[in-house]
Amino acid sequence: MEIVWLLVVGLLLSGWYALDGFALGAGMFLAVLRGDARGRRRVVAAIGPFFLAGEVWLIAFAGVLAVTFPGAEAALFTALYPVIVVMVAAWFVRDLGMWFRARRPEPGWQRRWETAQAVASAVFAAAAGLFLGNAVQEPGAGCSGG
């Protein structure tokens, strides 16, 4: 039965990487489109339908991991707590950028929130890579001494 739950956890993580990976990449791409307001609007419109769906997959992954493998979840989340804090902070800023960019019509306001979204997307992606890289690392591989 553990294999089935491991496959479910893997499926949820894969779903998150597919959906939210698109949103993260598109969010980072906003920094490249600094002078193209129409292009930035198109990127944000492309992210829209997938934006919250990716977050649901990530929360489902964490919940299923905590319920099915509580020891692994406790060890993983305790050891990588600073990385998780960075991920949550970047996630929060990224969401603020998505929602607040359209609150005012001023170009400066929109550019600031788009820049915040681009930076937060890059930070979140880097932190997610650190999290996954450390999660799949062989136990003790990075430790010195013995």
PDB file of C-alpha atoms in Angstrom:
ATOM      1  CA  MET A   1       0.000   0.000   0.000  1.00  0.00           C
ATOM      2  CA  GLU A   2       2.932   2.316   0.620  1.00  0.00           C
ATOM      3  CA  ILE A   3       3.858   2.104  -3.069  1.00  0.00           C
ATOM      4  CA  VAL A   4       0.381   3.296  -4.061  1.00  0.00           C
ATOM      5  CA  TRP A   5       0.604   6.283  -1.708  1.00  0.00           C
ATOM      6  CA  LEU A   6       4.116   7.041  -2.906  1.00  0.00           C
ATOM      7  CA  LEU A   7       2.782   7.103  -6.466  1.00  0.00           C
ATOM      8  CA  VAL A   8      -0.040   9.440  -5.386  1.00  0.00           C
ATOM      9  CA  VAL A   9       2.471  11.778  -3.712  1.00  0.00           C
ATOM     10  CA  GLY A  10       4.626  11.662  -6.845  1.00  0.00           C
ATOM     11  CA  LEU A  11       1.612  12.353  -9.068  1.00  0.00           C
ATOM     12  CA  LEU A  12       0.616  15.367  -6.970  1.00  0.00           C
ATOM     13  CA  LEU A  13       4.155  16.746  -7.032  1.00  0.00           C
ATOM     14  CA  SER A  14       4.379  16.172 -10.790  1.00  0.00           C
ATOM     15  CA  GLY A  15       1.043  17.914 -11.326  1.00  0.00           C
ATOM     16  CA  TRP A  16       2.262  20.868  -9.324  1.00  0.00           C
ATOM     17  CA  TYR A  17       5.514  21.093 -11.283  1.00  0.00           C
ATOM     18  CA  ALA A  18       3.617  20.958 -14.575  1.00  0.00           C
ATOM     19  CA  LEU A  19       0.964  23.554 -13.733  1.00  0.00           C
ATOM     20  CA  ASP A  20       2.828  25.879 -11.431  1.00  0.00           C
ATOM     21  CA  GLY A  21       6.057  25.503 -13.381  1.00  0.00           C
ATOM     22  CA  PHE A  22       4.263  27.173 -16.270  1.00  0.00           C
ATOM     23  CA  ALA A  23       3.040  29.996 -14.035  1.00  0.00           C
ATOM     24  CA  LEU A  24       6.493  30.454 -12.496  1.00  0.00           C
ATOM     25  CA  GLY A  25       8.191  30.555 -15.884  1.00  0.00           C
ATOM     26  CA  ALA A  26       5.638  32.985 -17.271  1.00  0.00           C
ATOM     27  CA  GLY A  27       5.969  35.130 -14.140  1.00  0.00           C
ATOM     28  CA  MET A  28       9.743  35.292 -14.593  1.00  0.00           C
ATOM     29  CA  PHE A  29       9.224  36.167 -18.253  1.00  0.00           C
ATOM     30  CA  LEU A  30       7.416  39.366 -17.212  1.00  0.00           C
ATOM     31  CA  ALA A  31      10.811  40.894 -16.398  1.00  0.00           C
ATOM     32  CA  VAL A  32      11.901  40.364 -20.017  1.00  0.00           C
ATOM     33  CA  LEU A  33       8.833  42.194 -21.372  1.00  0.00           C
ATOM     34  CA  ARG A  34       9.489  45.476 -19.555  1.00  0.00           C
ATOM     35  CA  GLY A  35       8.628  47.773 -22.466  1.00  0.00           C
ATOM     36  CA  ASP A  36       5.814  45.703 -23.966  1.00  0.00           C
ATOM     37  CA  ALA A  37       2.593  46.366 -22.030  1.00  0.00           C
ATOM     38  CA  ARG A  38       0.500  44.341 -24.449  1.00  0.00           C
ATOM     39  CA  GLY A  39       2.872  41.369 -24.180  1.00  0.00           C
ATOM     40  CA  ARG A  40       2.792  41.536 -20.379  1.00  0.00           C
ATOM     41  CA  ARG A  41      -1.022  41.537 -20.416  1.00  0.00           C
ATOM     42  CA  ARG A  42      -0.979  38.472 -22.664  1.00  0.00           C
ATOM     43  CA  VAL A  43       1.408  36.637 -20.339  1.00  0.00           C
ATOM     44  CA  VAL A  44      -0.735  37.426 -17.299  1.00  0.00           C
ATOM     45  CA  ALA A  45      -3.860  36.331 -19.188  1.00  0.00           C
ATOM     46  CA  ALA A  46      -2.126  33.051 -20.080  1.00  0.00           C
ATOM     47  CA  ILE A  47      -1.222  32.420 -16.433  1.00  0.00           C
ATOM     48  CA  GLY A  48      -4.723  33.187 -15.151  1.00  0.00           C
ATOM     49  CA  PRO A  49      -6.525  29.874 -15.719  1.00  0.00           C
ATOM     50  CA  PHE A  50      -3.671  27.850 -14.186  1.00  0.00           C
ATOM     51  CA  PHE A  51      -2.618  30.159 -11.392  1.00  0.00           C
ATOM     52  CA  LEU A  52      -4.640  28.808  -8.473  1.00  0.00           C
ATOM     53  CA  ALA A  53      -4.713  25.245  -9.804  1.00  0.00           C
ATOM     54  CA  GLY A  54      -0.965  24.895  -9.305  1.00  0.00           C
ATOM     55  CA  GLU A  55      -1.281  26.013  -5.711  1.00  0.00           C
ATOM     56  CA  VAL A  56      -3.977  23.412  -5.038  1.00  0.00           C
ATOM     57  CA  TRP A  57      -1.644  20.638  -6.253  1.00  0.00           C
ATOM     58  CA  LEU A  58       1.123  21.836  -3.931  1.00  0.00           C
ATOM     59  CA  ILE A  59      -1.162  21.956  -0.888  1.00  0.00           C
ATOM     60  CA  ALA A  60      -2.551  18.519  -1.791  1.00  0.00           C
ATOM     61  CA  PHE A  61       1.019  17.176  -2.052  1.00  0.00           C
ATOM     62  CA  ALA A  62       1.928  18.506   1.401  1.00  0.00           C
ATOM     63  CA  GLY A  63      -1.316  17.195   2.935  1.00  0.00           C
ATOM     64  CA  VAL A  64      -1.040  13.708   1.460  1.00  0.00           C
ATOM     65  CA  LEU A  65       2.639  13.533   2.396  1.00  0.00           C
ATOM     66  CA  ALA A  66       1.826  14.513   5.995  1.00  0.00           C
ATOM     67  CA  VAL A  67      -0.975  11.952   6.302  1.00  0.00           C
ATOM     68  CA  THR A  68       0.622   9.002   4.524  1.00  0.00           C
ATOM     69  CA  PHE A  69       4.275   9.436   5.522  1.00  0.00           C
ATOM     70  CA  PRO A  70       4.252  11.473   8.754  1.00  0.00           C
ATOM     71  CA  GLY A  71       7.810  10.548   9.735  1.00  0.00           C
ATOM     72  CA  ALA A  72       9.207  11.568   6.368  1.00  0.00           C
ATOM     73  CA  GLU A  73       7.160  14.758   6.370  1.00  0.00           C
ATOM     74  CA  ALA A  74       8.306  15.698   9.864  1.00  0.00           C
ATOM     75  CA  ALA A  75      11.972  15.071   9.084  1.00  0.00           C
ATOM     76  CA  LEU A  76      11.806  16.789   5.701  1.00  0.00           C
ATOM     77  CA  PHE A  77       9.867  19.849   6.802  1.00  0.00           C
ATOM     78  CA  THR A  78      11.963  20.261   9.950  1.00  0.00           C
ATOM     79  CA  ALA A  79      15.283  19.983   8.123  1.00  0.00           C
ATOM     80  CA  LEU A  80      14.194  22.291   5.297  1.00  0.00           C
ATOM     81  CA  TYR A  81      12.220  24.801   7.356  1.00  0.00           C
ATOM     82  CA  PRO A  82      14.219  27.869   6.157  1.00  0.00           C
ATOM     83  CA  VAL A  83      13.694  26.855   2.528  1.00  0.00           C
ATOM     84  CA  ILE A  84       9.961  26.398   3.154  1.00  0.00           C
ATOM     85  CA  VAL A  85       9.744  29.849   4.748  1.00  0.00           C
ATOM     86  CA  VAL A  86      11.408  31.383   1.673  1.00  0.00           C
ATOM     87  CA  MET A  87       9.001  29.453  -0.578  1.00  0.00           C
ATOM     88  CA  VAL A  88       5.939  30.658   1.334  1.00  0.00           C
ATOM     89  CA  ALA A  89       7.162  34.281   1.363  1.00  0.00           C
ATOM     90  CA  ALA A  90       7.897  34.195  -2.377  1.00  0.00           C
ATOM     91  CA  TRP A  91       4.564  32.493  -3.008  1.00  0.00           C
ATOM     92  CA  PHE A  92       2.795  35.274  -1.091  1.00  0.00           C
ATOM     93  CA  VAL A  93       4.591  38.071  -2.990  1.00  0.00           C
ATOM     94  CA  ARG A  94       3.989  36.307  -6.324  1.00  0.00           C
ATOM     95  CA  ASP A  95       0.262  36.104  -5.596  1.00  0.00           C
ATOM     96  CA  LEU A  96       0.196  39.753  -4.522  1.00  0.00           C
ATOM     97  CA  GLY A  97       1.869  40.703  -7.786  1.00  0.00           C
ATOM     98  CA  MET A  98      -0.722  38.794  -9.778  1.00  0.00           C
ATOM     99  CA  TRP A  99      -3.711  40.279  -7.951  1.00  0.00           C
ATOM    100  CA  PHE A 100      -2.496  43.839  -7.296  1.00  0.00           C
ATOM    101  CA  ARG A 101      -1.064  44.624 -10.747  1.00  0.00           C
ATOM    102  CA  ALA A 102      -4.564  45.218 -12.083  1.00  0.00           C
ATOM    103  CA  ARG A 103      -5.818  47.287  -9.122  1.00  0.00           C
ATOM    104  CA  ARG A 104      -4.647  50.594 -10.602  1.00  0.00           C
ATOM    105  CA  PRO A 105      -4.334  51.640 -14.235  1.00  0.00           C
ATOM    106  CA  GLU A 106      -1.035  53.532 -13.743  1.00  0.00           C
ATOM    107  CA  PRO A 107       1.841  51.944 -15.707  1.00  0.00           C
ATOM    108  CA  GLY A 108       4.317  52.485 -12.848  1.00  0.00           C
ATOM    109  CA  TRP A 109       2.068  50.633 -10.404  1.00  0.00           C
ATOM    110  CA  GLN A 110       1.674  47.712 -12.789  1.00  0.00           C
ATOM    111  CA  ARG A 111       5.409  47.535 -13.547  1.00  0.00           C
ATOM    112  CA  ARG A 112       6.280  47.446  -9.843  1.00  0.00           C
ATOM    113  CA  TRP A 113       3.918  44.554  -9.173  1.00  0.00           C
ATOM    114  CA  GLU A 114       5.025  42.739 -12.309  1.00  0.00           C
ATOM    115  CA  THR A 115       8.647  43.122 -11.190  1.00  0.00           C
ATOM    116  CA  ALA A 116       7.705  41.809  -7.747  1.00  0.00           C
ATOM    117  CA  GLN A 117       5.948  38.881  -9.409  1.00  0.00           C
ATOM    118  CA  ALA A 118       8.964  38.129 -11.630  1.00  0.00           C
ATOM    119  CA  VAL A 119      11.447  38.248  -8.743  1.00  0.00           C
ATOM    120  CA  ALA A 120       9.196  36.213  -6.457  1.00  0.00           C
ATOM    121  CA  SER A 121       8.687  33.615  -9.193  1.00  0.00           C
ATOM    122  CA  ALA A 122      12.446  33.240  -9.601  1.00  0.00           C
ATOM    123  CA  VAL A 123      12.999  33.004  -5.835  1.00  0.00           C
ATOM    124  CA  PHE A 124      10.178  30.482  -5.478  1.00  0.00           C
ATOM    125  CA  ALA A 125      11.542  28.335  -8.313  1.00  0.00           C
ATOM    126  CA  ALA A 126      15.038  28.376  -6.813  1.00  0.00           C
ATOM    127  CA  ALA A 127      13.706  27.483  -3.350  1.00  0.00           C
ATOM    128  CA  ALA A 128      11.557  24.688  -4.796  1.00  0.00           C
ATOM    129  CA  GLY A 129      14.645  23.317  -6.519  1.00  0.00           C
ATOM    130  CA  LEU A 130      16.565  23.437  -3.240  1.00  0.00           C
ATOM    131  CA  PHE A 131      13.695  21.691  -1.482  1.00  0.00           C
ATOM    132  CA  LEU A 132      13.378  18.903  -4.041  1.00  0.00           C
ATOM    133  CA  GLY A 133      17.128  18.490  -4.422  1.00  0.00           C
ATOM    134  CA  ASN A 134      17.575  18.091  -0.686  1.00  0.00           C
ATOM    135  CA  ALA A 135      14.513  15.858  -0.382  1.00  0.00           C
ATOM    136  CA  VAL A 136      15.788  13.286  -2.871  1.00  0.00           C
ATOM    137  CA  GLN A 137      19.414  13.452  -1.757  1.00  0.00           C
ATOM    138  CA  GLU A 138      20.822  10.246  -0.309  1.00  0.00           C
ATOM    139  CA  PRO A 139      20.784  10.471   3.508  1.00  0.00           C
ATOM    140  CA  GLY A 140      24.108  11.762   4.752  1.00  0.00           C
ATOM    141  CA  ALA A 141      25.451  12.503   1.250  1.00  0.00           C
ATOM    142  CA  GLY A 142      26.115  16.139   2.073  1.00  0.00           C
ATOM    143  CA  CYS A 143      27.447  15.528   5.569  1.00  0.00           C
ATOM    144  CA  SER A 144      31.094  15.440   6.445  1.00  0.00           C
ATOM    145  CA  GLY A 145      32.556  13.533   9.307  1.00  0.00           C
ATOM    146  CA  GLY A 146      31.602  10.161  10.457  1.00  0.00           C
TER     147      GLY A 146
END
